[in-house]
XYZ file of C-alpha atoms in Angstrom:
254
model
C -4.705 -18.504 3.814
C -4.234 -15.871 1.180
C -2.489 -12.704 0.225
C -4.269 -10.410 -1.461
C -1.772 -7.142 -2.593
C -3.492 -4.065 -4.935
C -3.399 -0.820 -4.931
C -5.132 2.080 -5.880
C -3.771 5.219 -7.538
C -5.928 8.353 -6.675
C -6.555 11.298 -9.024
C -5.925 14.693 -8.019
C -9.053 16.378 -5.412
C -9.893 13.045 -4.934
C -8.504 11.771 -1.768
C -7.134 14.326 0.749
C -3.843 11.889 2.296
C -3.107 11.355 -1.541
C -2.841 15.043 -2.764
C -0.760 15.918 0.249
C 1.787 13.137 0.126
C 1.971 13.962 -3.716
C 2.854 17.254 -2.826
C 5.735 15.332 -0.378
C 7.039 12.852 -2.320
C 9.425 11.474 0.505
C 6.272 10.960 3.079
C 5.122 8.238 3.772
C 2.301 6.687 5.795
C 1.888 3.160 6.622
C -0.526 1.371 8.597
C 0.247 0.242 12.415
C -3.450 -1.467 13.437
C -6.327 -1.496 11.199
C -10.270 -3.009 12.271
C -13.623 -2.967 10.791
C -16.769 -4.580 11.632
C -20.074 -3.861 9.652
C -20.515 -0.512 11.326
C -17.349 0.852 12.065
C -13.814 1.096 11.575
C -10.763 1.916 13.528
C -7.135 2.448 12.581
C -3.295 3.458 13.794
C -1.253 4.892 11.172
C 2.406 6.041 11.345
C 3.594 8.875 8.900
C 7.306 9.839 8.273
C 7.900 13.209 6.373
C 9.492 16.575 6.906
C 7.760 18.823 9.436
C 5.951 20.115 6.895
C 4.812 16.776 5.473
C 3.379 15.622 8.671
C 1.616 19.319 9.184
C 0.094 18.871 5.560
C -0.981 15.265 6.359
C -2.126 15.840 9.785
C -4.317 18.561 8.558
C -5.835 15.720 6.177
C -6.634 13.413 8.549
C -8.042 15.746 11.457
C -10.380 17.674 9.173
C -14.065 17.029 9.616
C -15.132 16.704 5.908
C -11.670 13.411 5.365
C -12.628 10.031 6.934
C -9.861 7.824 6.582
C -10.585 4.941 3.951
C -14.169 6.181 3.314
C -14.870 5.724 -0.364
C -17.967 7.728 -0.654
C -17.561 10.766 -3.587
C -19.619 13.216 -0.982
C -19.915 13.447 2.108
C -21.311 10.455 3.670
C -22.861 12.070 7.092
C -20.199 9.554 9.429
C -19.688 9.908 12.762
C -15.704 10.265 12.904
C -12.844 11.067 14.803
C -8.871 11.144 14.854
C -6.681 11.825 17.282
C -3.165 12.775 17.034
C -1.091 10.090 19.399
C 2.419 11.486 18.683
C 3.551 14.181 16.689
C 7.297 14.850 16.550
C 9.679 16.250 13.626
C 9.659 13.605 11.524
C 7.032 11.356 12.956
C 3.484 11.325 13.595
C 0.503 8.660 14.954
C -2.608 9.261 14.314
C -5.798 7.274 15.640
C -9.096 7.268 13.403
C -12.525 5.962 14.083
C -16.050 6.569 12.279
C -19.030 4.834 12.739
C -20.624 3.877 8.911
C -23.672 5.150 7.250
C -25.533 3.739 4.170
C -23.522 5.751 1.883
C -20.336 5.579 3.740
C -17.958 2.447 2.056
C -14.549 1.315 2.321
C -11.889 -1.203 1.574
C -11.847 -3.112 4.189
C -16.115 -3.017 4.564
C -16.151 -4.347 1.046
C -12.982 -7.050 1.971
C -15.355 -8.430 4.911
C -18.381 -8.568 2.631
C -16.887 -11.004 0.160
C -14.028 -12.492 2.364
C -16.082 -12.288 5.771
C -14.473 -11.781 9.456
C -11.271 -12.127 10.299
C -9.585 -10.127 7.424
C -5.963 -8.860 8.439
C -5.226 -5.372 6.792
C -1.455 -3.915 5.696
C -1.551 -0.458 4.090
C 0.939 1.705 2.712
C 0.609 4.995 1.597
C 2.971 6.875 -0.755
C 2.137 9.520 -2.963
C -1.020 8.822 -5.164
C -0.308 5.347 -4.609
C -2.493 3.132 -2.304
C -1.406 0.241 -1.454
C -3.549 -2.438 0.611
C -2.089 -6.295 1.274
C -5.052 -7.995 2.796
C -4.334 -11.701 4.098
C -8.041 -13.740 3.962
C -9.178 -17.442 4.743
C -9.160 -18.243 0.896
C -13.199 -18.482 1.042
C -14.979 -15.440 -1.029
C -14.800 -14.430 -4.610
C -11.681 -11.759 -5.368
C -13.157 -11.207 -8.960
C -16.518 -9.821 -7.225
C -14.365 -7.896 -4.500
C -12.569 -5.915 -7.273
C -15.968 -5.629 -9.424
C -17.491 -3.777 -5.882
C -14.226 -2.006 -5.337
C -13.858 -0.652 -8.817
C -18.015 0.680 -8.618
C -17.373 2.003 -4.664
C -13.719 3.909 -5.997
C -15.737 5.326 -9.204
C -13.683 8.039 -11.360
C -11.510 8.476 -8.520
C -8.868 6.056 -8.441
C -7.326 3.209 -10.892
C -6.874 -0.382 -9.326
C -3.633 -2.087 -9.931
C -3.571 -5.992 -8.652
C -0.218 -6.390 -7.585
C -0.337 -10.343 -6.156
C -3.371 -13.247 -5.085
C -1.340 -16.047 -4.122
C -0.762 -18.412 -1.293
C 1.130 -16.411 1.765
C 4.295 -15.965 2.117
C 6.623 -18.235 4.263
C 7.997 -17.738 7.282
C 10.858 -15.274 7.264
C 13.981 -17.644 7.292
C 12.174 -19.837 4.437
C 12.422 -20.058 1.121
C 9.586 -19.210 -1.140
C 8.417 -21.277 -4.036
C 7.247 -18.305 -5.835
C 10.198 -17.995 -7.974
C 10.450 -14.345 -6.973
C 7.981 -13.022 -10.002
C 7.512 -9.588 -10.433
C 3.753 -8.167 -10.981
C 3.936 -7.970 -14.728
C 3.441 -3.451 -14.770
C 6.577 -3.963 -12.153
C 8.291 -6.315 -14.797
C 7.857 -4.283 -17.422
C 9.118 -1.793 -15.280
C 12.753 -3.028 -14.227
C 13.255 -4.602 -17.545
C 12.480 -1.023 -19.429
C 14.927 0.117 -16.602
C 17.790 -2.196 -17.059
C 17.609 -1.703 -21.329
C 17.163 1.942 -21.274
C 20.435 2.634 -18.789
C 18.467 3.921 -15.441
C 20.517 1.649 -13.486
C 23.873 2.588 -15.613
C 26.281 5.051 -13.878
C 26.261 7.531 -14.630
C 22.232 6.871 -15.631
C 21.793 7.006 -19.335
C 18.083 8.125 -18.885
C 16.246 9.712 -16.169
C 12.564 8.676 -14.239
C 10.927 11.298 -15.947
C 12.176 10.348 -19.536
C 11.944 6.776 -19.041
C 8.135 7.203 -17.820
C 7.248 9.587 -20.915
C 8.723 6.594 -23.438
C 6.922 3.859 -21.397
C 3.510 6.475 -21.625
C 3.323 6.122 -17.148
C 3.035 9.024 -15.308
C 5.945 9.748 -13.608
C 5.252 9.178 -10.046
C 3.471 5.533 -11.098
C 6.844 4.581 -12.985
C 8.761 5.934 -9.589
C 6.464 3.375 -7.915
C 6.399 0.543 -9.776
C 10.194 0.648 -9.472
C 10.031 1.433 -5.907
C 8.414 -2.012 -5.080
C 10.384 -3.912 -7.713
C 13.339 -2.846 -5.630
C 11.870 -3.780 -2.138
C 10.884 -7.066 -3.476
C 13.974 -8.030 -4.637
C 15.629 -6.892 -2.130
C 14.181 -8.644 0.251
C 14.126 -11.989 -1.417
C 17.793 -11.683 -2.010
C 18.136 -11.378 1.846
C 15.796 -14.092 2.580
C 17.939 -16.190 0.727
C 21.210 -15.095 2.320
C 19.252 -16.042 5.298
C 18.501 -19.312 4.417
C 22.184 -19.950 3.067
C 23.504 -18.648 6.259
C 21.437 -21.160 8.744
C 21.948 -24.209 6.520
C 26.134 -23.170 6.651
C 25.725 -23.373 10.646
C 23.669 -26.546 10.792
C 26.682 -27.804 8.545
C 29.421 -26.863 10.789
C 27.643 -27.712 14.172
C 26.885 -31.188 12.787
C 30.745 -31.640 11.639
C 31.568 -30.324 15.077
């Protein structure tokens, strides 16, 4: 099996969900459930946000001319649908389903062209940033998936590979990767770490640091964003892993 991470950073008009969490930059949405087959395509997503977030994002997904993951530039003449499952303060579910025309496409459509059935779909959505971890048999050609995905997305969005490896371990397990960054999230930290972000007080802020490194602001806040996560996690992995071998020590001296 392998992971497959990208994303894809959306220009302004061009994707509904992107222009209003842009306009919320602590909302997020991420994906609970997420199927395709050649003619349609279903999906649960949860969204976290301010009231106001979740009213501006809601109002993306339930009106008639926004069909979630649907990367035709006009409208594509889809059967669709979306239902709101919960909506609280600072929650809300939403269900989506369309049925595909000719000139509808999407992500995961192109994914089971090249990959084929049984594709397994993680999204997370956060500002103009788009970001899909697809987990695939191995079979299929990634370098003709992006080529497709780069024609289907047009004008409208930039394509960032994040990681194509092997995936991931077992939680508990330590990785072989080594912990490497994506090289733009690389750059990122280490322009971070030289430049005094992380310094307290911070010798430079996001918005200087992303006008020296020539990144718009929000894909420097990103890029950062997932460094951090990544890290973060591996670090706790391995705490994990030091952990259980310190209690298979002691219950074997026992």
């Amino acid at each position: 099996m392998r992971e497959l991470v990208f994303a894809l950073e959306y220009e302004p008009g061009c994707n509904r969900v992107a222009d209003a969490l842009d306009a919320h930059p602590d909302a997020r949405v991420r994906s609970l459930s997420l199927h395709v087959t050649a003619e349609h395509l279903w999906r649960v997503d949860h969204a976290t946000g301010t009231p106001a977030a979740l009213d501006d994002i809601e109002a993306a997904f339930v009106d008639s001319d926004y069909y979630a993951d649907c990367l035709a530039a006009e409208h594509c003449g889809a059967t669709q649908a979306t239902e709101v499952l919960d909506h609280t303060d600072d929650t809300l579910v939403l269900y989506s389903h369309w049925e595909r025309t000719p000139a509808c496409d999407s992500v995961p459509h192109i994914a089971r062209d090249h990959f084929g059935d049984g594709v397994l779909f993680e999204t997370r959505h956060e500002g103009r940033h788009y970001t899909w971890r697809l987990i695939h048999s191995g079979d299929g050609d990634a370098a003709a998936f992006f080529d497709d995905l780069a024609v289907a997305v047009g004008d409208c969005a930039r394509t960032e590979l994040l990681r194509s490896t092997e995936t991931a371990p077992p939680a508990g397990r330590a990785s072989d990767g080594g912990g490497g960054l994506p090289p733009e999230q690389e750059a990122a930290l280490r322009a971070a770490v030289e430049h005094g972000y992380y310094e307290s007080p911070r010798e430079v802020d996001v918005g200087e640091l992303a006008a020296h490194l020539d990144v718009p602001r929000s894909t420097l806040t990103y890029r950062l964003r997932r460094a951090e996560e990544r890290l973060a996690k591996q670090h706790v992995a391995k705490e994990h892993v030091a952990d259980g071998r310190v209690s298979t020590e002691s219950s074997t001296s026992l």
